[in-house]
Short mmCIF file of C-alpha atoms and ligand atoms in Angstrom, two decimals:
data_model
loop_
_atom_site.label_atom_id
_atom_site.label_comp_id
_atom_site.label_asym_id
_atom_site.label_seq_id
_atom_site.Cartn_x
_atom_site.Cartn_y
_atom_site.Cartn_z
CA UNK A 1 -0.09 0.03 -0.13
CA UNK A 2 1.41 3.50 -1.07
CA UNK A 3 1.68 5.87 1.41
CA UNK A 4 2.49 9.70 1.55
CA UNK A 5 3.67 11.96 4.47
CA UNK A 6 3.15 15.33 5.68
CA UNK A 7 5.84 16.97 8.05
CA UNK A 8 5.30 20.03 9.62
CA UNK A 9 8.84 20.81 11.75
CA UNK A 10 9.25 23.86 14.12
CA UNK A 11 12.44 25.05 15.90
CA UNK A 12 11.89 22.36 18.55
CA UNK A 13 8.80 19.86 17.38
CA UNK A 14 7.77 18.00 14.45
CA UNK A 15 4.43 17.07 13.47
CA UNK A 16 3.22 14.44 11.01
CA UNK A 17 0.52 12.80 9.20
CA UNK A 18 0.93 9.47 7.54
CA UNK A 19 -1.68 9.01 4.69
CA UNK A 20 -3.14 6.21 2.91
CA UNK A 21 -2.50 7.51 -1.05
CA UNK A 22 -5.91 5.91 -1.69
CA UNK A 23 -8.61 8.40 -0.76
CA UNK A 24 -5.98 10.29 1.14
CA UNK A 25 -6.90 8.45 4.45
CA UNK A 26 -4.89 9.56 7.72
CA UNK A 27 -3.38 6.35 8.73
CA UNK A 28 -1.27 7.76 11.60
CA UNK A 29 -0.47 11.50 13.11
CA UNK A 30 1.23 12.93 16.03
CA UNK A 31 3.95 14.93 17.10
CA UNK A 32 7.65 15.07 18.47
CA UNK A 33 8.34 17.75 20.77
CA UNK A 34 10.53 19.23 23.40
CA UNK A 35 13.60 18.58 21.08
CA UNK A 36 16.98 19.44 22.54
CA UNK A 37 15.44 19.68 25.86
CA UNK A 38 14.13 16.04 27.07
CA UNK A 39 11.91 14.66 24.03
CA UNK A 40 8.16 13.50 23.85
CA UNK A 41 6.90 11.63 21.08
CA UNK A 42 2.91 11.20 20.63
CA UNK A 43 1.41 9.20 18.05
CA UNK A 44 -2.23 8.08 17.33
CA UNK A 45 -3.29 5.62 14.95
CA UNK A 46 -6.09 3.26 14.86
CA UNK A 47 -7.96 5.22 17.41
CA UNK A 48 -4.97 4.52 19.65
CA UNK A 49 -2.97 7.20 21.25
CA UNK A 50 0.42 6.82 23.29
CA UNK A 51 3.40 9.07 24.36
CA UNK A 52 7.02 8.23 24.63
CA UNK A 53 9.27 10.22 26.57
CA UNK A 54 12.83 9.87 25.13
CA UNK A 55 15.48 12.17 24.81
CA UNK A 56 15.42 13.68 21.32
CA UNK A 57 18.43 15.52 20.51
CA UNK A 58 17.51 16.46 16.85
CA UNK A 59 15.03 16.40 14.36
CA UNK A 60 17.00 13.42 12.88
CA UNK A 61 16.58 11.54 16.45
CA UNK A 62 12.86 12.40 16.07
CA UNK A 63 12.57 10.93 12.39
CA UNK A 64 14.62 7.79 13.60
CA UNK A 65 11.86 7.27 16.20
CA UNK A 66 8.98 7.89 14.23
CA UNK A 67 10.01 5.25 11.72
CA UNK A 68 10.83 3.06 14.31
CA UNK A 69 7.55 3.53 15.87
CA UNK A 70 5.56 3.19 12.50
CA UNK A 71 7.45 -0.14 11.99
CA UNK A 72 6.90 -1.72 15.31
CA UNK A 73 3.24 -0.83 14.99
CA UNK A 74 3.17 -2.50 11.68
CA UNK A 75 1.89 0.67 9.98
CA UNK A 76 5.04 0.78 7.94
CA UNK A 77 6.81 -2.31 6.62
CA UNK A 78 9.77 -0.33 5.03
CA UNK A 79 10.55 3.19 3.98
CA UNK A 80 10.04 2.45 0.58
CA UNK A 81 6.20 2.24 0.95
CA UNK A 82 6.22 6.10 1.36
CA UNK A 83 6.13 7.66 -2.33
CA UNK A 84 6.61 11.15 -1.25
CA UNK A 85 6.79 13.29 1.66
CA UNK A 86 5.38 17.05 1.66
CA UNK A 87 7.20 19.48 3.96
CA UNK A 88 5.68 22.79 5.24
CA UNK A 89 8.29 25.29 5.06
CA UNK A 90 7.69 28.83 6.61
CA UNK A 91 9.92 31.29 4.36
CA UNK A 92 10.19 30.92 0.59
CA UNK A 93 11.42 34.46 0.06
CA UNK A 94 11.35 35.91 -3.22
CA UNK A 95 12.55 32.21 -4.78
CA UNK A 96 9.50 30.56 -4.59
CA UNK A 97 6.41 31.43 -6.03
CA UNK A 98 4.95 27.73 -5.78
CA UNK A 99 5.54 24.50 -3.93
CA UNK A 100 8.60 22.83 -5.26
CA UNK A 101 10.33 19.45 -5.71
CA UNK A 102 13.39 19.40 -3.76
CA UNK A 103 16.70 19.08 -4.89
CA UNK A 104 19.84 19.99 -3.43
CA UNK A 105 19.62 23.50 -5.14
CA UNK A 106 16.41 23.93 -3.55
CA UNK A 107 17.60 22.82 -0.27
CA UNK A 108 20.37 25.36 -0.52
CA UNK A 109 17.90 28.07 -0.94
CA UNK A 110 15.73 27.08 1.89
CA UNK A 111 18.88 26.96 3.86
CA UNK A 112 19.74 30.67 2.93
CA UNK A 113 16.57 31.54 3.96
CA UNK A 114 16.98 30.37 7.12
CA UNK A 115 18.23 34.17 8.03
CA UNK A 116 14.89 35.48 7.32
CA UNK A 117 13.14 33.01 9.52
CA UNK A 118 15.52 31.79 12.21
CA UNK A 119 12.79 30.45 14.15
CA UNK A 120 11.16 28.28 11.49
CA UNK A 121 13.18 27.25 8.20
CA UNK A 122 16.30 25.51 10.27
CA UNK A 123 13.87 22.87 11.56
CA UNK A 124 12.62 22.08 8.08
CA UNK A 125 16.13 22.11 6.40
CA UNK A 126 17.09 19.69 9.44
CA UNK A 127 14.32 17.18 8.56
CA UNK A 128 14.73 17.33 4.82
CA UNK A 129 18.32 16.55 5.02
CA UNK A 130 17.60 13.59 7.29
CA UNK A 131 15.09 12.24 4.79
CA UNK A 132 17.22 12.59 1.75
CA UNK A 133 19.99 10.87 3.52
CA UNK A 134 17.64 8.09 4.77
CA UNK A 135 15.63 7.43 1.45
CA UNK A 136 17.17 9.36 -1.33
CA UNK A 137 14.51 7.77 -3.69
CA UNK A 138 11.67 9.49 -1.86
CA UNK A 139 10.29 12.69 -3.62
CA UNK A 140 10.25 15.52 -1.30
CA UNK A 141 8.27 18.67 -1.80
CA UNK A 142 8.38 22.01 -0.09
CA UNK A 143 5.11 23.74 0.57
CA UNK A 144 6.00 27.39 1.52
CA UNK A 145 3.97 29.82 3.88
CA UNK A 146 5.07 32.68 1.83
CA UNK A 147 3.90 31.46 -1.61
CA UNK A 148 0.27 32.47 -1.46
CA UNK A 149 1.43 35.98 -0.68
CA UNK A 150 3.86 36.48 -3.36
CA UNK A 151 1.02 38.32 -5.21
CA UNK A 152 1.01 41.21 -3.10
CA UNK A 153 2.09 44.40 -4.75
CA UNK A 154 5.26 46.31 -3.90
CA UNK A 155 3.45 49.02 -2.48
CA UNK A 156 1.85 46.81 0.33
CA UNK A 157 4.98 44.85 0.90
CA UNK A 158 7.67 47.56 1.01
CA UNK A 159 8.85 48.91 4.21
CA UNK A 160 9.88 52.73 4.58
CA UNK A 161 13.50 51.99 5.42
CA UNK A 162 16.45 52.63 3.61
CA UNK A 163 16.08 50.87 0.01
CA UNK A 164 19.29 49.01 0.34
CA UNK A 165 17.63 46.97 3.26
CA UNK A 166 15.61 45.52 0.52
CA UNK A 167 17.93 45.22 -2.30
CA UNK A 168 20.83 43.72 -0.53
CA UNK A 169 19.10 42.33 2.70
CA UNK A 170 15.67 41.34 1.28
CA UNK A 171 13.82 43.18 4.09
CA UNK A 172 10.18 43.29 3.02
CA UNK A 173 6.82 41.86 4.00
CA UNK A 174 6.63 38.03 3.17
CA UNK A 175 3.42 37.02 5.37
CA UNK A 176 2.98 33.57 6.39
CA UNK A 177 -0.27 30.99 7.11
CA UNK A 178 -0.39 31.25 3.16
CA UNK A 179 -1.61 27.56 2.82
CA UNK A 180 -4.46 28.22 5.45
CA UNK A 181 -5.52 31.38 3.65
CA UNK A 182 -5.29 29.79 0.14
CA UNK A 183 -7.65 26.98 1.73
CA UNK A 184 -10.23 29.57 2.70
CA UNK A 185 -10.22 30.61 -0.67
CA UNK A 186 -11.43 27.28 -2.00
CA UNK A 187 -13.72 26.83 0.68
CA UNK A 188 -15.37 30.19 0.01
CA UNK A 189 -15.77 29.42 -3.75
CA UNK A 190 -17.13 26.23 -2.89
CA UNK A 191 -19.48 27.41 -0.43
CA UNK A 192 -20.90 30.49 -2.34
CA UNK A 193 -20.08 28.61 -5.86
CA UNK A 194 -18.46 31.36 -7.20
CA UNK A 195 -15.15 31.28 -9.24
CA UNK A 196 -13.55 34.59 -7.77
CA UNK A 197 -14.10 35.70 -4.34
CA UNK A 198 -13.14 38.42 -2.19
CA UNK A 199 -12.38 37.56 1.45
CA UNK A 200 -11.25 38.70 4.69
CA UNK A 201 -9.67 35.45 5.96
CA UNK A 202 -8.77 35.56 9.89
CA UNK A 203 -6.43 32.53 10.75
CA UNK A 204 -6.56 33.15 14.70
CA UNK A 205 -4.31 30.39 16.23
CA UNK A 206 -1.40 30.27 18.65
CA UNK A 207 0.24 32.21 15.49
CA UNK A 208 -2.46 34.55 14.08
CA UNK A 209 -2.66 36.56 10.76
CA UNK A 210 -5.41 38.40 8.59
CA UNK A 211 -5.26 38.38 4.71
CA UNK A 212 -7.07 40.48 2.46
CA UNK A 213 -7.83 38.32 -0.62
CA UNK A 214 -8.99 39.84 -4.00
CA UNK A 215 -10.17 37.94 -6.88
CA UNK A 216 -8.77 34.80 -5.07
CA UNK A 217 -5.37 36.27 -4.56
CA UNK A 218 -3.65 37.90 -1.51
CA UNK A 219 -3.28 41.79 -1.69
CA UNK A 220 -2.14 42.27 2.00
CA UNK A 221 -1.55 40.34 4.84
CA UNK A 222 -0.64 41.16 8.74
CA UNK A 223 2.43 39.31 9.11
CA UNK A 224 5.67 40.71 7.92
CA UNK A 225 9.23 40.05 6.97
CA UNK A 226 8.64 37.29 10.08
CA UNK A 227 5.46 36.00 11.69
CA UNK A 228 6.25 38.54 14.71
CA UNK A 229 4.28 41.21 13.01
CA UNK A 230 0.72 42.16 12.61
CA UNK A 231 -2.05 40.67 15.33
CA UNK A 232 -1.44 40.04 18.93
CA UNK A 233 -0.69 36.21 19.20
CA UNK A 234 -0.42 33.96 21.85
CA UNK A 235 3.47 34.91 22.60
CA UNK A 236 4.21 37.18 19.97
CA UNK A 237 3.78 41.00 20.14
CA UNK A 238 2.72 41.85 16.95
CA UNK A 239 3.09 45.40 15.77
CA UNK A 240 4.65 47.64 17.87
CA UNK A 241 6.89 51.05 17.80
CA UNK A 242 10.21 49.41 16.64
CA UNK A 243 12.10 52.04 19.12
CA UNK A 244 10.84 50.03 21.85
CA UNK A 245 13.70 47.64 21.23
CA UNK A 246 16.73 50.34 21.46
CA UNK A 247 14.86 51.66 24.39
CA UNK A 248 14.53 48.36 26.16
CA UNK A 249 18.06 47.56 25.31
CA UNK A 250 19.04 50.79 27.11
CA UNK A 251 16.95 50.43 30.21
CA UNK A 252 17.75 46.44 30.73
CA UNK A 253 21.18 46.00 29.35
CA UNK A 254 19.41 43.22 27.39
CA UNK A 255 20.87 42.72 23.59
CA UNK A 256 18.61 42.99 20.52
CA UNK A 257 18.41 39.46 20.14
CA UNK A 258 17.40 38.63 23.67
CA UNK A 259 14.60 41.43 23.20
CA UNK A 260 13.72 39.96 19.88
CA UNK A 261 13.23 36.52 21.58
CA UNK A 262 10.99 38.24 24.21
CA UNK A 263 8.74 39.63 21.62
CA UNK A 264 8.52 36.15 20.08
CA UNK A 265 7.89 33.97 22.90
CA UNK A 266 7.22 36.27 26.07
CA UNK A 267 4.98 38.79 24.68
CA UNK A 268 1.57 38.81 23.13
CA UNK A 269 -1.53 37.70 25.47
CA UNK A 270 0.83 35.83 27.73
CA UNK A 271 3.20 38.64 28.26
CA UNK A 272 0.12 41.49 28.82
CA UNK A 273 -2.36 39.20 30.91
CA UNK A 274 0.70 37.42 32.97
CA UNK A 275 -1.62 34.46 32.58
CA UNK A 276 -1.20 32.27 29.78
CA UNK A 277 -0.81 32.09 26.10
CA UNK A 278 -4.02 29.65 25.67
CA UNK A 279 -7.22 31.35 25.16
CA UNK A 280 -8.84 28.44 26.93
CA UNK A 281 -7.07 29.77 30.20
CA UNK A 282 -7.64 33.39 29.46
CA UNK A 283 -11.41 32.89 28.68
CA UNK A 284 -11.66 30.64 32.33
CA UNK A 285 -10.05 33.56 34.17
CA UNK A 286 -12.09 36.14 32.29
CA UNK A 287 -15.57 34.13 33.45
CA UNK A 288 -14.25 34.22 36.94
CA UNK A 289 -13.55 37.98 36.40
CA UNK A 290 -10.14 38.34 36.34
CA UNK A 291 -9.70 41.91 34.90
CA UNK A 292 -6.16 41.34 33.22
CA UNK A 293 -7.90 38.32 31.25
CA UNK A 294 -10.88 40.25 30.25
CA UNK A 295 -8.56 43.59 29.33
CA UNK A 296 -6.05 41.35 27.50
CA UNK A 297 -9.11 39.69 25.39
CA UNK A 298 -10.50 43.00 24.51
CA UNK A 299 -7.03 44.47 23.42
CA UNK A 300 -6.42 41.20 21.34
CA UNK A 301 -9.99 41.48 19.66
CA UNK A 302 -9.50 45.21 18.93
CA UNK A 303 -6.11 44.58 16.64
CA UNK A 304 -8.15 42.02 14.78
CA UNK A 305 -10.93 44.50 14.18
CA UNK A 306 -8.37 47.28 13.16
CA UNK A 307 -7.25 44.80 10.64
CA UNK A 308 -10.31 43.83 9.31
CA UNK A 309 -11.33 47.50 8.83
CA UNK A 310 -8.28 48.17 7.36
CA UNK A 311 -8.71 45.49 4.63
CA UNK A 312 -12.22 46.32 4.16
CA UNK A 313 -10.81 49.44 2.64
CA UNK A 314 -8.20 47.84 0.60
CA UNK A 315 -10.88 45.58 -0.91
CA UNK A 316 -13.26 48.52 -1.57
CA UNK A 317 -15.91 47.36 0.64
CA UNK A 318 -16.36 44.47 -1.65
CA UNK A 319 -16.34 41.43 0.42
CA UNK A 320 -18.01 38.24 -0.28
CA UNK A 321 -17.17 36.69 3.08
CA UNK A 322 -15.27 37.35 6.50
CA UNK A 323 -13.90 33.83 7.46
CA UNK A 324 -12.60 32.71 11.09
CA UNK A 325 -10.17 29.90 11.20
CA UNK A 326 -7.41 28.06 13.01
CA UNK A 327 -7.55 27.17 16.95
CA UNK A 328 -9.20 30.48 18.45
CA UNK A 329 -10.90 31.35 15.13
CA UNK A 330 -12.81 27.91 15.08
CA UNK A 331 -13.05 27.27 18.69
CA UNK A 332 -13.75 30.31 20.54
CA UNK A 333 -17.50 32.01 20.36
CA UNK A 334 -16.41 34.59 22.68
CA UNK A 335 -13.60 35.88 20.75
CA UNK A 336 -15.56 35.74 17.70
CA UNK A 337 -18.59 37.53 18.82
CA UNK A 338 -16.39 40.28 20.72
CA UNK A 339 -14.65 40.87 17.09
CA UNK A 340 -17.75 40.97 14.99
CA UNK A 341 -19.67 43.28 17.65
CA UNK A 342 -16.86 45.64 17.22
CA UNK A 343 -16.82 46.23 13.59
CA UNK A 344 -18.69 49.39 13.11
CA UNK A 345 -18.06 49.98 9.46
CA UNK A 346 -19.79 46.88 8.18
CA UNK A 347 -23.23 45.80 8.96
CA UNK A 348 -22.45 42.44 10.23
CA UNK A 349 -24.81 40.65 12.26
CA UNK A 350 -24.03 37.53 14.08
CA UNK A 351 -26.46 34.54 14.84
CA UNK A 352 -25.41 33.92 18.54
CA UNK A 353 -27.12 30.59 18.85
CA UNK A 354 -25.15 29.15 15.93
CA UNK A 355 -21.82 31.06 16.96
CA UNK A 356 -22.47 29.61 20.52
CA UNK A 357 -22.48 25.95 19.41
CA UNK A 358 -19.59 23.84 19.05
CA UNK A 359 -18.61 23.38 15.25
CA UNK A 360 -17.56 20.15 14.32
CA UNK A 361 -18.46 20.49 10.34
CA UNK A 362 -15.97 21.57 7.84
CA UNK A 363 -17.66 24.98 7.81
CA UNK A 364 -20.60 26.97 9.36
CA UNK A 365 -22.29 30.17 8.85
CA UNK A 366 -22.46 32.21 11.88
CA UNK A 367 -23.96 35.65 10.49
CA UNK A 368 -27.75 36.14 10.12
CA UNK A 369 -29.42 36.29 6.75
CA UNK A 370 -29.53 39.90 6.81
CA UNK A 371 -26.00 40.59 7.54
CA UNK A 372 -24.57 42.80 4.91
CA UNK A 373 -21.57 40.16 4.77
CA UNK A 374 -21.77 36.60 5.51
CA UNK A 375 -19.43 35.12 8.16
CA UNK A 376 -18.05 31.70 8.14
CA UNK A 377 -16.24 29.46 10.51
CA UNK A 378 -13.92 27.33 8.37
CA UNK A 379 -11.94 24.36 9.53
CA UNK A 380 -8.81 25.08 8.20
CA UNK A 381 -6.72 22.09 6.81
CA UNK A 382 -3.04 22.63 5.77
CA UNK A 383 -2.11 19.32 5.69
CA UNK A 384 -4.49 18.57 2.95
CA UNK A 385 -3.21 21.33 1.05
CA UNK A 386 0.26 20.28 1.19
CA UNK A 387 -0.90 16.80 0.47
CA UNK A 388 -2.72 17.89 -2.55
CA UNK A 389 0.81 19.74 -3.59
CA UNK A 390 2.91 16.76 -2.85
CA UNK A 391 0.82 14.84 -5.47
CA UNK A 392 0.48 17.29 -8.46
CA UNK A 393 4.37 18.52 -7.82
CA UNK A 394 5.85 15.11 -7.50
CA UNK A 395 3.57 13.76 -9.96
CA UNK A 396 2.60 10.77 -7.73
P1 AMP B 401 -3.72 26.57 16.44
O1 AMP B 401 -2.49 27.21 16.54
O2 AMP B 401 -4.49 26.73 15.47
O3 AMP B 401 -3.69 25.16 16.83
O4 AMP B 401 -4.59 27.09 17.80
C1 AMP B 401 -4.06 26.90 19.16
C2 AMP B 401 -4.91 27.95 20.18
O5 AMP B 401 -6.21 27.95 19.97
C3 AMP B 401 -4.53 27.46 21.62
O6 AMP B 401 -3.45 27.94 21.94
C4 AMP B 401 -5.68 28.39 22.14
O7 AMP B 401 -5.21 29.75 22.52
C5 AMP B 401 -6.94 28.03 21.00
N1 AMP B 401 -7.95 27.17 21.51
C6 AMP B 401 -8.16 25.96 21.14
N2 AMP B 401 -9.35 25.48 21.11
C7 AMP B 401 -10.10 26.57 21.79
C8 AMP B 401 -11.22 26.82 22.60
N3 AMP B 401 -12.29 25.53 22.74
N4 AMP B 401 -11.49 27.92 23.12
C9 AMP B 401 -10.54 28.87 22.85
N5 AMP B 401 -9.49 28.86 22.54
C10 AMP B 401 -9.20 27.57 21.95
#
């Protein structure tokens, strides 16, 4: 039985999903995490779930453990059964406008782009290198988060900094979550039965971004050179005044890298609330009347509204749908309600009864029929997009 593997490698983690090629059915999925720290491996298959705690000193260790577990559980007899591997790569820079079959030259470019995505690309590079070494015959395809955003105009991607920073150092907006936003386009096309759609797509997960989509194409997005920009996130600050970095360096004696690390890992709703980066914890605290939690949620939602209103204007107020996706967008009725109620430039109306329900469906309309613009929750499926690109690009 032929199989296909999708890998999403982070700096200290590696998510995987193994599919049966036939009907693209998931056979096994899981996560290797806490790499370089202690190591934890979780796998789900056949309605079973188990965890192994074992030292994982590299992505290579995680891959070896994954293969060992697949074999021991008779999910895989040999690596030869895997026909292709699709890799999520965050930064494709200006090189990759589409998903690409990986060869040494492509790998070199992804590695070179690590300088623009130091928290993201190196994980993917390690995983790709390990697989190329282990199984040189398997086709590997890179699916870039940035590719979907390569249609953004220069007007929207350029920063007002010395021109040389763009020309020599490639400083510009690249965006991220492109695979998820592109999936939103396909879903809205299907839902509305329209070939060409204009959407404001809100991907609100631990990382969060909003994209303005015109005629199916990304025309602007909230993330920037890196995923640190734009909205407030679980631990990322989103947009701040850049001079804060120099000021805090001077006041605390921390260097630029330490401060950037704080902006990535200790800011966002975690930093502001001092409670948690997870919205479930924040919402529980808010229900108990915790003022810090209530305030943080309100500030978070306000930034989302700011982007929606800005993108409404960029789309010349011609919007077919506003969509919510990812962990918070799909699951938090409170956040969705807070956001929608605070948009005053569009006559949106939420159906609270539907909004408050748990949503298991692929998509749900949560606006009333007299809302000026329909609002949907759509379950994102980045793995499916990666899988489809793997099959197409590797010709499987
Ligand atoms: P993601 O990055 O898309 O996996 O989203 C993860 C985030 O979604 C978590 O950190 C939570 O903040 C949020 N989340 C997941 N489930 C819920 C829920 N039921 N209610 C509120 N937030 C949730």
